[in-house]
Short mmCIF file of C-alpha atoms in Angstrom, two decimals:
data_model
loop_
_atom_site.label_atom_id
_atom_site.label_comp_id
_atom_site.label_asym_id
_atom_site.label_seq_id
_atom_site.Cartn_x
_atom_site.Cartn_y
_atom_site.Cartn_z
CA MET G 903 0.00 0.00 0.00
CA ASN G 904 1.41 3.36 -1.03
CA VAL G 905 0.58 6.68 0.64
CA PHE G 906 2.06 10.10 -0.12
CA GLY G 907 4.39 11.84 2.32
CA VAL G 908 5.68 15.43 2.22
CA ASP G 909 8.42 16.85 4.44
CA ILE G 910 8.43 20.66 4.86
CA GLY G 911 11.87 21.97 5.81
CA GLY G 912 13.39 25.38 6.27
CA SER G 913 15.28 25.12 2.98
CA GLY G 914 13.39 22.51 0.94
CA ILE G 915 10.03 20.78 0.57
CA LYS G 916 10.27 17.18 -0.60
CA GLY G 917 7.85 14.33 -1.08
CA ALA G 918 7.13 10.98 -2.70
CA PRO G 919 4.77 8.03 -2.56
CA VAL G 920 5.80 5.71 0.26
CA ASP G 921 5.54 1.93 0.42
CA LEU G 922 4.16 1.44 3.94
CA GLU G 923 5.00 -2.26 3.97
CA ARG G 924 8.73 -1.60 3.53
CA GLY G 925 8.96 1.89 5.02
CA ALA G 926 10.70 3.13 1.88
CA LEU G 927 10.04 5.55 -0.97
CA ALA G 928 8.10 3.90 -3.77
CA GLU G 929 9.48 6.42 -6.29
CA PRO G 930 12.37 8.90 -6.25
CA ARG G 931 11.39 11.96 -4.26
CA HIS G 932 10.67 15.36 -5.79
CA LYS G 933 12.01 18.47 -4.08
CA VAL G 934 11.39 22.20 -4.45
CA LEU G 935 12.95 25.10 -2.57
CA THR G 936 11.05 26.46 0.41
CA PRO G 937 9.79 29.94 -0.50
CA HIS G 938 11.13 32.94 1.40
CA PRO G 939 9.26 34.24 3.23
CA ALA G 940 7.77 30.81 3.99
CA THR G 941 4.18 32.05 4.28
CA PRO G 942 1.26 29.62 4.65
CA ASP G 943 -0.03 30.12 1.11
CA GLY G 944 3.46 30.08 -0.38
CA VAL G 945 4.42 26.83 1.33
CA ALA G 946 1.03 25.26 0.62
CA GLY G 947 1.48 26.05 -3.06
CA CYS G 948 4.87 24.31 -3.05
CA VAL G 949 3.41 21.26 -1.28
CA ALA G 950 0.73 21.09 -3.98
CA GLU G 951 3.44 21.31 -6.66
CA VAL G 952 5.31 18.36 -5.13
CA VAL G 953 2.16 16.23 -4.85
CA ARG G 954 0.90 17.04 -8.36
CA ASN G 955 4.30 16.14 -9.81
CA PHE G 956 3.27 12.52 -9.20
CA GLY G 957 -0.36 12.89 -10.27
CA TRP G 958 -1.34 11.80 -6.77
CA SER G 959 -5.03 11.63 -5.83
CA GLY G 960 -5.14 9.93 -2.41
CA PRO G 961 -4.37 10.76 1.24
CA VAL G 962 -1.35 12.94 1.96
CA GLY G 963 0.72 13.17 5.15
CA VAL G 964 2.70 16.38 5.69
CA THR G 965 5.34 17.29 8.28
CA PHE G 966 5.68 20.80 9.68
CA PRO G 967 8.76 22.32 11.39
CA GLY G 968 7.01 23.35 14.59
CA VAL G 969 4.50 22.29 17.22
CA VAL G 970 1.28 20.89 15.73
CA THR G 971 -1.76 20.01 17.86
CA GLY G 972 -4.60 18.41 15.95
CA SER G 973 -3.73 20.01 12.65
CA THR G 974 -3.23 23.53 14.02
CA VAL G 975 0.25 25.08 14.02
CA ARG G 976 1.35 26.45 17.41
CA THR G 977 4.96 27.52 16.74
CA ALA G 978 6.96 28.49 13.66
CA ALA G 979 10.66 28.95 14.40
CA ASN G 980 12.08 28.52 10.88
CA VAL G 981 9.12 29.55 8.73
CA ASP G 982 6.92 32.65 8.58
CA LYS G 983 5.18 33.53 11.87
CA GLY G 984 1.93 33.80 9.92
CA TRP G 985 1.65 30.02 10.33
CA ILE G 986 0.87 30.31 14.04
CA GLY G 987 -2.78 29.50 14.63
CA VAL G 988 -3.36 28.20 11.09
CA ASP G 989 -5.26 24.94 10.56
CA ALA G 990 -2.55 23.50 8.32
CA GLY G 991 -4.55 20.40 7.41
CA LYS G 992 -7.43 22.48 6.13
CA LEU G 993 -5.18 24.94 4.26
CA LEU G 994 -3.17 22.20 2.55
CA SER G 995 -6.31 20.24 1.65
CA GLU G 996 -7.73 23.35 -0.02
CA HIS G 997 -4.56 23.71 -2.12
CA LEU G 998 -4.80 20.00 -3.02
CA ASP G 999 -8.39 20.20 -4.29
CA GLY G 1000 -9.85 18.54 -1.22
CA LEU G 1001 -7.47 15.59 -0.77
CA PRO G 1002 -7.38 14.42 2.87
CA VAL G 1003 -4.28 15.78 4.63
CA THR G 1004 -2.72 14.77 7.96
CA VAL G 1005 -0.18 17.15 9.52
CA LEU G 1006 2.35 16.46 12.28
CA ASN G 1007 5.63 17.77 13.66
CA ASP G 1008 8.55 17.01 11.35
CA ALA G 1009 10.89 15.43 13.90
CA ASP G 1010 8.04 13.36 15.36
CA ALA G 1011 7.39 11.98 11.87
CA ALA G 1012 11.05 11.13 11.36
CA GLY G 1013 11.19 9.52 14.79
CA VAL G 1014 8.16 7.32 14.20
CA ALA G 1015 9.68 6.15 10.92
CA GLU G 1016 13.04 5.37 12.54
CA MET G 1017 11.42 3.53 15.46
CA THR G 1018 9.35 1.41 13.07
CA PHE G 1019 11.71 0.79 10.15
CA GLY G 1020 15.11 2.17 11.09
CA ALA G 1021 17.69 2.61 13.82
CA GLY G 1022 15.18 2.52 16.68
CA ARG G 1023 13.41 -0.65 15.61
CA GLY G 1024 12.89 -2.95 18.60
CA ARG G 1025 14.55 -0.56 21.06
CA THR G 1026 13.05 -0.01 24.51
CA GLY G 1027 13.75 2.53 27.23
CA THR G 1028 14.20 6.20 26.31
CA VAL G 1029 15.22 6.91 22.72
CA ILE G 1030 15.74 10.44 21.38
CA LEU G 1031 15.94 11.26 17.69
CA LEU G 1032 17.48 14.62 16.77
CA THR G 1033 17.19 15.99 13.24
CA LEU G 1034 20.00 18.38 12.41
CA GLY G 1035 19.29 20.82 9.60
CA THR G 1036 18.04 24.40 9.41
CA GLY G 1037 17.20 23.93 13.08
CA ILE G 1038 17.21 21.00 15.48
CA GLY G 1039 14.09 18.87 15.73
CA SER G 1040 13.52 16.23 18.40
CA ALA G 1041 11.38 13.17 18.96
CA VAL G 1042 11.36 11.46 22.36
CA PHE G 1043 10.18 7.87 22.86
CA THR G 1044 9.70 5.84 26.03
CA ASP G 1045 9.37 2.11 25.35
CA GLY G 1046 8.35 2.93 21.79
CA ARG G 1047 5.69 5.51 22.70
CA LEU G 1048 6.11 9.02 21.32
CA VAL G 1049 6.02 12.11 23.54
CA PRO G 1050 4.90 14.60 20.85
CA ASN G 1051 6.13 18.12 20.14
CA THR G 1052 9.15 18.12 22.45
CA GLU G 1053 11.11 20.83 20.56
CA LEU G 1054 14.44 20.19 22.32
CA GLY G 1055 16.22 22.30 19.73
CA HIS G 1056 15.07 25.32 21.73
CA LEU G 1057 16.83 24.34 24.93
CA GLU G 1058 19.23 27.06 26.04
CA LEU G 1059 22.89 26.51 25.21
CA LYS G 1060 25.42 29.19 26.09
CA GLY G 1061 22.61 31.72 26.42
CA HIS G 1062 21.15 30.92 22.98
CA ASP G 1063 18.63 28.55 21.42
CA ALA G 1064 20.61 25.34 20.98
CA GLU G 1065 19.70 25.14 17.30
CA THR G 1066 21.39 28.48 16.62
CA ARG G 1067 24.64 26.95 17.92
CA ALA G 1068 24.56 23.26 17.03
CA SER G 1069 22.40 22.86 13.91
CA THR G 1070 23.82 22.06 10.49
CA ARG G 1071 22.91 25.57 9.41
CA ALA G 1072 25.10 26.99 12.21
CA LYS G 1073 28.00 24.86 10.98
CA GLU G 1074 27.53 26.09 7.42
CA ASP G 1075 26.80 29.75 8.21
CA GLU G 1076 29.83 30.04 10.49
CA ASP G 1077 32.03 27.78 8.33
CA LEU G 1078 32.84 25.60 11.34
CA SER G 1079 35.15 22.61 11.09
CA TRP G 1080 33.78 19.18 11.96
CA GLU G 1081 35.94 19.26 15.09
CA HIS G 1082 34.58 22.60 16.26
CA TRP G 1083 30.96 21.89 15.37
CA ALA G 1084 30.67 18.28 16.54
CA GLY G 1085 33.51 18.01 19.04
CA ARG G 1086 32.48 21.16 20.90
CA ARG G 1087 29.00 22.45 20.13
CA LEU G 1088 27.07 19.30 19.24
CA ARG G 1089 28.80 17.32 22.00
CA LYS G 1090 27.86 19.94 24.62
CA TYR G 1091 24.28 19.97 23.37
CA LEU G 1092 24.00 16.17 23.54
CA ALA G 1093 25.51 16.20 27.04
CA HIS G 1094 22.85 18.70 28.12
CA VAL G 1095 20.02 16.63 26.66
CA GLU G 1096 21.49 13.50 28.19
CA MET G 1097 21.61 15.17 31.62
CA LEU G 1098 17.90 15.97 31.36
CA PHE G 1099 16.56 12.70 29.90
CA SER G 1100 19.17 9.93 30.38
CA PRO G 1101 18.37 8.18 27.07
CA GLU G 1102 19.71 4.78 26.12
CA LEU G 1103 20.00 5.83 22.48
CA PHE G 1104 20.44 8.98 20.41
CA ILE G 1105 19.51 8.73 16.72
CA ILE G 1106 20.97 11.54 14.59
CA GLY G 1107 18.87 12.38 11.55
CA GLY G 1108 18.73 15.02 8.85
CA GLY G 1109 20.91 15.32 5.79
CA VAL G 1110 24.11 15.33 7.85
CA SER G 1111 23.39 11.73 8.89
CA ARG G 1112 24.89 10.69 5.54
CA LYS G 1113 28.26 11.92 6.86
CA ALA G 1114 28.06 10.20 10.25
CA ASP G 1115 31.61 8.92 9.95
CA ARG G 1116 32.83 12.54 9.94
CA PHE G 1117 31.30 13.57 13.25
CA LEU G 1118 30.12 10.63 15.39
CA PRO G 1119 33.70 9.77 16.48
CA LEU G 1120 34.06 13.35 17.78
CA LEU G 1121 31.14 13.03 20.23
CA GLU G 1122 33.20 11.89 23.18
CA GLY G 1123 31.93 11.59 26.75
CA ILE G 1124 28.30 10.79 25.91
CA ARG G 1125 27.13 7.70 27.78
CA ALA G 1126 24.20 6.91 25.49
CA GLU G 1127 24.73 5.00 22.26
CA ILE G 1128 24.73 7.35 19.25
CA VAL G 1129 23.82 6.11 15.77
CA PRO G 1130 22.87 7.73 12.46
CA ALA G 1131 19.30 7.52 11.18
CA GLU G 1132 19.00 4.54 8.83
CA LEU G 1133 16.35 6.26 6.70
CA GLN G 1134 18.56 9.37 6.63
CA ASN G 1135 16.82 12.38 5.12
CA ASN G 1136 13.84 10.33 3.90
CA ALA G 1137 12.63 9.60 7.44
CA GLY G 1138 10.30 12.60 7.50
CA ILE G 1139 8.61 11.61 4.24
CA VAL G 1140 8.10 8.04 5.46
CA GLY G 1141 6.78 9.20 8.84
CA ALA G 1142 4.41 11.68 7.20
CA ALA G 1143 2.93 8.90 5.06
CA MET G 1144 2.61 6.64 8.13
CA ALA G 1145 0.57 9.33 9.90
CA THR G 1146 -2.25 8.98 7.39
CA ARG G 1147 -3.04 5.45 8.59
CA PRO G 1148 -5.89 4.99 11.09
CA ARG G 1149 -4.53 4.69 14.63
#
C-alpha cells in the first residue's frame, strides 16, 4: 500500500509516494525550494506542486517544522510567523483540491519512521531522535511511545537557542570545522540533553546523517549510544505517510 508523504523543511520541501510495507520511498522523491518568506499560502502552493508532480489523488501526510496540535500550528521557528494558529490540514487540503491531509511535527514523523523501520526498531527505554538541519528537531520515545512536540532544539545553550549553535545551518553559516561543530557544540548539546533525559539511544537524523563517519567519532563523553538515522533524510517523508493510517 502506497501513501504520499511530504516533508516541509526550512530550505526545501520534498515528497514521494511511500511503500508502507517496507517503510521506503516507492518512487524517487521530488524536491522544491522552500519559498522565502515561507508564508502559509506560499508553502502550501509548493506542497501542492510536489504532490501534483506525481499525479497523486489519495491521502497525503505532511510534516511541519514546529509544534502541531490536531492540525493547528502552534509555533513556527524557521518559517513565517503567519503560520501560528493556522489549521494546516485544512489549508493544505484546499490547495490540493480537497485531498485528505494529515499534519504532524517534522521530527516526530522522522522519529516514528526510525522507530518502526530504522535505527530505533525494537529498542526499549528512552530513545531520542534529533534531526540536524536548518534547526534541530527532536522526537522522544519511552518504550516505543512518542512524547509529541518536544522541541528540544530550543533548549538554552550558552545563552542561545541550541539550534542556533549546534544545527547544520550553524555549521555552514559560520564555516565551522567538523571538530569545532561536533567536538564542541554538538557534544555539549547532547551532554545537556542527556543530563535531562538519560536516554539509552540517540539517533541523529537530517541530511548530515549521511556523513556520520565525519562527526560521530568526535562526540566523546556521551554515555548513550549514538547512531545515524537509517532512513537518513527520507525519514520525515516516510513518517508523514505513516501518519495517514488509522490509529
